Amino acid sequence: MHGTELGMSSELSARDRLIVALDVPDPRDAEAMIETLGDTVTFYKIGYQLAFAHGTPLAAALASAGKRVFLDMKLHDIGNTVARGVESVARMGVTFLTVHAYPQTMRAAVAARAGSPLRLLAVTVLTSYDDADLSEAGYCVGAKQLVAERAAQARAIGLDGIVCSGEEAAALRQIAGPEMSLVTPGIRPTGIGHDDQKRVVTPARAIAAGADYLVVGRPILEARDPRGAAEAIVDEIAAAI
Ligand code: C5P
C-alpha cells in the first residue's frame, strides 16, 4: 500500500485493519451501530444499500469525525463520467473507493483523484462469478486468469489496492507487490455461521495470507454484543500480525 498517511501495511494497527460493513437500511440504523461500536471501530464501509438510502452525507460526516470510510460504489462508466464521479467522492473525504478493473475506468479514476488522499481499490472479477458466468457474459477466459490479468493491470495503472477473497490473497500478493492494499471480505471468525458466503476464511487466516484490511458485516452487525464481536476480531488480527 502507499506509504503515505495510511502507513505501510506493517505499520497498520490491528484495529485500523478492521472495516465494518454498514449493511443496514438507513442512516439512523447506521448511526446507532456506530454509537454502539464506539472507539472499537475506526473504519466503515458504505455500500449500495445505505448510500442509496441517504447514506452519503453520513460518509462525509464520518470522515469529518475522524473515522475512515470505504465507499463501495464499484464505479464503471465512460472515462469522463468516472472521472467526475471520483472528483466528487474525493471531496467527501473518504479513504477508499472501489472501481471495476477495466483499464479505461481505472485510468480515468487514477487521473481524477490526483492530489487527493482518496485511495482506489480494484474489483477484478466479482466473487459471485465463476467460469460459466464469465462465458455467459461473453468472456473467453477463466476467472482465475482474469483476476490475475486485471490485478496486474491495476498495479500498472496505479491503483492502490485490490478487493479479493481470503483464498486469493496469497496469490494476488505476488502480483500486487508489497505496496498495494489487499482488502478482504468473506471473513468469519471460528464458530460463526457462514450466511450466504461460500468461501470464507477466519480473520487470522486472511491476515496470514497477506490481507491488509478485513471487511466484516453480519458477524458484527447481527451479534448480540456487536462491540464485543468487533473487539474479538481485533484481538484475533493482533495475534496474527
Ligand atoms: O456480512 P458479510 O461479512 O458477509 O459482509 C461482507 C461485505 O463485503 C458486504 O458488504 C459485501 O457486499 C462485501 N463483499 C463481499 N464479497 C465480495 C465483495 C464485497 O461479501 N467479493
CSV table of C-alpha atoms and ligand atoms in Angstrom, one decimal:
chain,number,residue,atom,x,y,z
A,1,MET,CA,0.0,0.0,0.0
A,2,HIS,CA,1.0,3.6,-0.2
A,3,GLY,CA,3.5,4.7,2.4
A,4,THR,CA,1.7,7.9,3.0
A,5,GLU,CA,-0.9,8.9,5.6
A,6,LEU,CA,-2.2,5.3,5.8
A,7,GLY,CA,1.2,4.0,6.6
A,8,MET,CA,2.9,0.8,5.3
A,9,SER,CA,0.8,-2.2,6.0
A,10,SER,CA,3.3,-3.5,8.5
A,11,GLU,CA,2.7,-0.2,10.5
A,12,LEU,CA,-1.1,-0.6,10.5
A,13,SER,CA,-2.6,-1.4,13.9
A,14,ALA,CA,-4.9,-4.4,14.3
A,15,ARG,CA,-7.8,-2.0,15.0
A,16,ASP,CA,-7.2,0.0,11.8
A,17,ARG,CA,-7.3,-3.2,9.7
A,18,LEU,CA,-10.9,-3.9,10.6
A,19,ILE,CA,-13.5,-2.4,8.3
A,20,VAL,CA,-17.1,-2.8,9.4
A,21,ALA,CA,-19.6,-3.0,6.5
A,22,LEU,CA,-22.6,-0.8,7.4
A,23,ASP,CA,-25.1,-3.0,5.5
A,24,VAL,CA,-28.2,-1.5,7.1
A,25,PRO,CA,-31.3,0.0,5.6
A,26,ASP,CA,-31.0,3.6,6.7
A,27,PRO,CA,-28.7,6.2,8.3
A,28,ARG,CA,-30.4,6.0,11.7
A,29,ASP,CA,-29.6,2.3,12.0
A,30,ALA,CA,-26.0,3.1,10.9
A,31,GLU,CA,-25.6,5.8,13.5
A,32,ALA,CA,-27.0,3.6,16.2
A,33,MET,CA,-24.4,0.9,15.2
A,34,ILE,CA,-21.6,3.4,15.1
A,35,GLU,CA,-22.5,4.6,18.5
A,36,THR,CA,-22.6,1.0,19.9
A,37,LEU,CA,-19.2,0.2,18.4
A,38,GLY,CA,-17.6,3.5,19.7
A,39,ASP,CA,-13.8,3.5,19.7
A,40,THR,CA,-13.6,-0.2,18.9
A,41,VAL,CA,-14.1,0.5,15.2
A,42,THR,CA,-12.2,3.2,13.1
A,43,PHE,CA,-13.1,2.2,9.6
A,44,TYR,CA,-16.6,1.8,8.0
A,45,LYS,CA,-17.7,0.6,4.6
A,46,ILE,CA,-20.8,2.1,3.0
A,47,GLY,CA,-22.3,0.2,0.0
A,48,TYR,CA,-25.3,0.5,-2.3
A,49,GLN,CA,-27.9,-0.2,0.4
A,50,LEU,CA,-27.0,2.7,2.7
A,51,ALA,CA,-25.7,5.0,0.1
A,52,PHE,CA,-28.9,4.9,-1.9
A,53,ALA,CA,-30.9,5.5,1.3
A,54,HIS,CA,-29.5,8.9,2.0
A,55,GLY,CA,-26.2,7.4,3.4
A,56,THR,CA,-23.7,9.6,1.5
A,57,PRO,CA,-23.9,12.5,4.0
A,58,LEU,CA,-23.1,10.0,6.7
A,59,ALA,CA,-20.0,9.0,4.8
A,60,ALA,CA,-18.8,12.7,4.7
A,61,ALA,CA,-19.8,13.1,8.4
A,62,LEU,CA,-17.9,10.0,9.5
A,63,ALA,CA,-14.8,11.3,7.6
A,64,SER,CA,-15.1,14.7,9.3
A,65,ALA,CA,-15.4,13.0,12.7
A,66,GLY,CA,-12.0,11.2,12.1
A,67,LYS,CA,-13.3,7.8,11.0
A,68,ARG,CA,-12.1,6.3,7.8
A,69,VAL,CA,-14.7,5.5,5.2
A,70,PHE,CA,-14.7,2.9,2.3
A,71,LEU,CA,-17.3,3.9,-0.2
A,72,ASP,CA,-18.1,0.6,-2.1
A,73,MET,CA,-19.6,2.0,-5.2
A,74,LYS,CA,-17.8,-0.2,-7.8
A,75,LEU,CA,-17.8,2.5,-10.4
A,76,HIS,CA,-17.7,1.7,-14.1
A,77,ASP,CA,-18.7,4.0,-17.0
A,78,ILE,CA,-17.2,6.1,-19.7
A,79,GLY,CA,-13.9,7.7,-18.6
A,80,ASN,CA,-15.3,11.3,-18.3
A,81,THR,CA,-18.2,10.1,-16.1
A,82,VAL,CA,-15.9,8.1,-13.9
A,83,ALA,CA,-13.5,11.0,-13.5
A,84,ARG,CA,-16.3,13.4,-12.5
A,85,GLY,CA,-17.7,10.9,-10.0
A,86,VAL,CA,-14.3,10.3,-8.5
A,87,GLU,CA,-13.7,14.0,-8.1
A,88,SER,CA,-17.0,14.3,-6.1
A,89,VAL,CA,-16.1,11.3,-3.9
A,90,ALA,CA,-12.6,12.8,-3.3
A,91,ARG,CA,-14.3,16.0,-2.0
A,92,MET,CA,-16.2,13.9,0.6
A,93,GLY,CA,-13.0,13.0,2.4
A,94,VAL,CA,-13.4,9.2,2.1
A,95,THR,CA,-10.4,6.9,2.2
A,96,PHE,CA,-11.3,4.0,-0.2
A,97,LEU,CA,-13.4,3.9,-3.3
A,98,THR,CA,-13.9,0.8,-5.5
A,99,VAL,CA,-13.9,0.8,-9.3
A,100,HIS,CA,-14.2,-2.1,-11.7
A,101,ALA,CA,-10.8,-3.2,-13.0
A,102,TYR,CA,-11.3,-2.1,-16.7
A,103,PRO,CA,-8.3,-0.2,-17.9
A,104,GLN,CA,-10.2,2.9,-19.2
A,105,THR,CA,-12.1,3.1,-15.9
A,106,MET,CA,-9.0,2.7,-13.8
A,107,ARG,CA,-7.0,5.3,-15.8
A,108,ALA,CA,-9.8,7.8,-15.5
A,109,ALA,CA,-10.2,7.2,-11.8
A,110,VAL,CA,-6.4,7.5,-11.1
A,111,ALA,CA,-6.1,10.8,-13.0
A,112,ALA,CA,-9.2,12.2,-11.3
A,113,ARG,CA,-8.1,11.5,-7.7
A,114,ALA,CA,-4.6,13.1,-8.2
A,115,GLY,CA,-3.7,15.4,-5.4
A,116,SER,CA,-6.4,13.9,-3.0
A,117,PRO,CA,-5.9,11.4,-0.2
A,118,LEU,CA,-8.5,9.1,-1.9
A,119,ARG,CA,-7.3,5.6,-2.4
A,120,LEU,CA,-8.7,3.5,-5.3
A,121,LEU,CA,-9.4,-0.3,-4.9
A,122,ALA,CA,-9.9,-2.5,-8.0
A,123,VAL,CA,-12.7,-5.1,-8.2
A,124,THR,CA,-11.2,-7.7,-10.5
A,125,VAL,CA,-13.8,-10.3,-11.0
A,126,LEU,CA,-16.9,-10.4,-8.7
A,127,THR,CA,-16.6,-13.4,-6.5
A,128,SER,CA,-20.1,-14.4,-7.4
A,129,TYR,CA,-18.8,-15.1,-11.0
A,130,ASP,CA,-17.3,-18.5,-11.9
A,131,ASP,CA,-16.0,-19.6,-15.3
A,132,ALA,CA,-19.5,-20.4,-16.6
A,133,ASP,CA,-20.8,-16.9,-15.6
A,134,LEU,CA,-17.9,-15.3,-17.4
A,135,SER,CA,-18.6,-17.4,-20.5
A,136,GLU,CA,-22.2,-16.4,-20.4
A,137,ALA,CA,-21.1,-12.8,-20.2
A,138,GLY,CA,-19.0,-13.3,-23.4
A,139,TYR,CA,-15.5,-13.8,-21.9
A,140,CYS,CA,-13.2,-16.4,-23.3
A,141,VAL,CA,-11.0,-16.5,-20.2
A,142,GLY,CA,-11.5,-18.2,-16.8
A,143,ALA,CA,-12.0,-16.4,-13.6
A,144,LYS,CA,-8.5,-17.2,-12.1
A,145,GLN,CA,-6.7,-15.9,-15.2
A,146,LEU,CA,-8.9,-12.8,-15.5
A,147,VAL,CA,-8.3,-12.0,-11.8
A,148,ALA,CA,-4.6,-12.2,-12.3
A,149,GLU,CA,-4.6,-10.2,-15.5
A,150,ARG,CA,-6.7,-7.4,-14.1
A,151,ALA,CA,-4.7,-7.3,-10.9
A,152,ALA,CA,-1.5,-6.8,-12.9
A,153,GLN,CA,-3.2,-4.0,-14.9
A,154,ALA,CA,-4.5,-2.4,-11.7
A,155,ARG,CA,-0.9,-2.3,-10.4
A,156,ALA,CA,0.5,-0.9,-13.7
A,157,ILE,CA,-2.2,1.8,-13.9
A,158,GLY,CA,-1.5,3.0,-10.3
A,159,LEU,CA,-4.5,1.7,-8.3
A,160,ASP,CA,-3.8,1.5,-4.5
A,161,GLY,CA,-5.4,-1.8,-3.7
A,162,ILE,CA,-7.5,-4.8,-4.7
A,163,VAL,CA,-10.6,-6.3,-3.2
A,164,CYS,CA,-10.1,-10.1,-3.0
A,165,SER,CA,-11.2,-13.2,-1.1
A,166,GLY,CA,-9.0,-14.6,1.6
A,167,GLU,CA,-8.3,-17.6,-0.7
A,168,GLU,CA,-7.0,-15.3,-3.4
A,169,ALA,CA,-4.9,-13.1,-1.2
A,170,ALA,CA,-1.6,-15.1,-1.1
A,171,ALA,CA,-1.5,-15.5,-5.0
A,172,LEU,CA,-2.5,-11.8,-5.5
A,173,ARG,CA,0.2,-10.6,-3.2
A,174,GLN,CA,2.7,-11.9,-5.7
A,175,ILE,CA,1.1,-9.9,-8.5
A,176,ALA,CA,0.2,-6.8,-6.5
A,177,GLY,CA,3.6,-6.4,-4.8
A,178,PRO,CA,4.1,-5.1,-1.3
A,179,GLU,CA,2.7,-1.6,-2.0
A,180,MET,CA,-0.9,-2.4,-2.8
A,181,SER,CA,-3.5,-3.0,-0.1
A,182,LEU,CA,-5.4,-6.2,-0.2
A,183,VAL,CA,-8.9,-5.8,1.2
A,184,THR,CA,-10.7,-9.0,2.0
A,185,PRO,CA,-14.4,-9.6,2.7
A,186,GLY,CA,-15.9,-13.1,3.4
A,187,ILE,CA,-14.5,-13.2,6.9
A,188,ARG,CA,-16.0,-15.5,9.5
A,189,PRO,CA,-14.5,-15.9,13.0
A,190,THR,CA,-14.4,-19.6,14.0
A,191,GLY,CA,-17.8,-20.8,15.2
A,192,ILE,CA,-19.8,-18.2,13.4
A,193,GLY,CA,-22.3,-19.1,10.7
A,194,HIS,CA,-21.4,-18.5,7.0
A,195,ASP,CA,-24.6,-16.8,6.0
A,196,ASP,CA,-24.6,-16.7,2.1
A,197,GLN,CA,-20.8,-16.5,1.9
A,198,LYS,CA,-19.5,-19.7,0.3
A,199,ARG,CA,-15.7,-19.3,0.6
A,200,VAL,CA,-15.0,-17.8,4.0
A,201,VAL,CA,-11.7,-17.6,6.0
A,202,THR,CA,-11.1,-16.6,9.6
A,203,PRO,CA,-9.5,-13.3,10.4
A,204,ALA,CA,-6.3,-15.0,11.4
A,205,ARG,CA,-6.1,-16.9,8.1
A,206,ALA,CA,-6.8,-13.8,6.0
A,207,ILE,CA,-4.0,-11.9,7.7
A,208,ALA,CA,-1.6,-14.8,7.3
A,209,ALA,CA,-2.5,-14.9,3.6
A,210,GLY,CA,-1.4,-11.3,3.2
A,211,ALA,CA,-4.6,-9.3,3.6
A,212,ASP,CA,-4.1,-5.8,4.9
A,213,TYR,CA,-7.8,-5.0,5.7
A,214,LEU,CA,-10.7,-7.3,6.6
A,215,VAL,CA,-14.3,-6.3,5.7
A,216,VAL,CA,-16.8,-7.7,8.2
A,217,GLY,CA,-20.5,-7.2,8.2
A,218,ARG,CA,-23.0,-9.7,9.7
A,219,PRO,CA,-20.7,-11.3,12.2
A,220,ILE,CA,-20.6,-7.9,13.9
A,221,LEU,CA,-24.0,-6.3,12.9
A,222,GLU,CA,-26.0,-9.4,13.9
A,223,ALA,CA,-24.1,-10.3,17.1
A,224,ARG,CA,-25.8,-10.0,20.4
A,225,ASP,CA,-22.9,-7.8,21.5
A,226,PRO,CA,-21.6,-6.1,18.4
A,227,ARG,CA,-18.8,-4.2,20.2
A,228,GLY,CA,-17.6,-7.4,21.9
A,229,ALA,CA,-17.6,-9.2,18.5
A,230,ALA,CA,-15.6,-6.5,16.9
A,231,GLU,CA,-13.1,-6.4,19.8
A,232,ALA,CA,-12.7,-10.2,19.5
A,233,ILE,CA,-11.9,-9.8,15.7
A,234,VAL,CA,-9.4,-7.0,16.5
A,235,ASP,CA,-7.7,-9.3,19.1
A,236,GLU,CA,-7.6,-12.1,16.5
A,237,ILE,CA,-6.0,-9.8,14.0
A,238,ALA,CA,-3.5,-8.6,16.6
A,239,ALA,CA,-2.5,-12.1,17.3
A,240,ALA,CA,-1.9,-12.9,13.6
A,241,ILE,CA,0.2,-9.9,12.6
B,1,C5P,O1,-22.0,-9.7,6.1
B,1,C5P,P1,-20.7,-10.0,5.5
B,1,C5P,O2,-19.5,-10.0,6.4
B,1,C5P,O3,-20.7,-11.3,4.6
B,1,C5P,O4,-20.4,-8.8,4.5
B,1,C5P,C1,-19.4,-8.7,3.6
B,1,C5P,C2,-19.4,-7.3,3.0
B,1,C5P,O5,-18.4,-7.4,2.0
B,1,C5P,C3,-20.7,-7.0,2.3
B,1,C5P,O6,-20.8,-5.6,2.3
B,1,C5P,C4,-20.5,-7.4,0.8
B,1,C5P,O7,-21.2,-6.7,-0.1
B,1,C5P,C5,-19.0,-7.2,0.7
B,1,C5P,N1,-18.4,-8.1,-0.3
B,1,C5P,C6,-18.4,-9.5,-0.3
B,1,C5P,N2,-17.8,-10.2,-1.2
B,1,C5P,C7,-17.1,-9.6,-2.2
B,1,C5P,C8,-17.0,-8.2,-2.3
B,1,C5P,C9,-17.7,-7.5,-1.3
B,1,C5P,O8,-19.0,-10.0,0.6
B,1,C5P,N3,-16.5,-10.4,-3.1
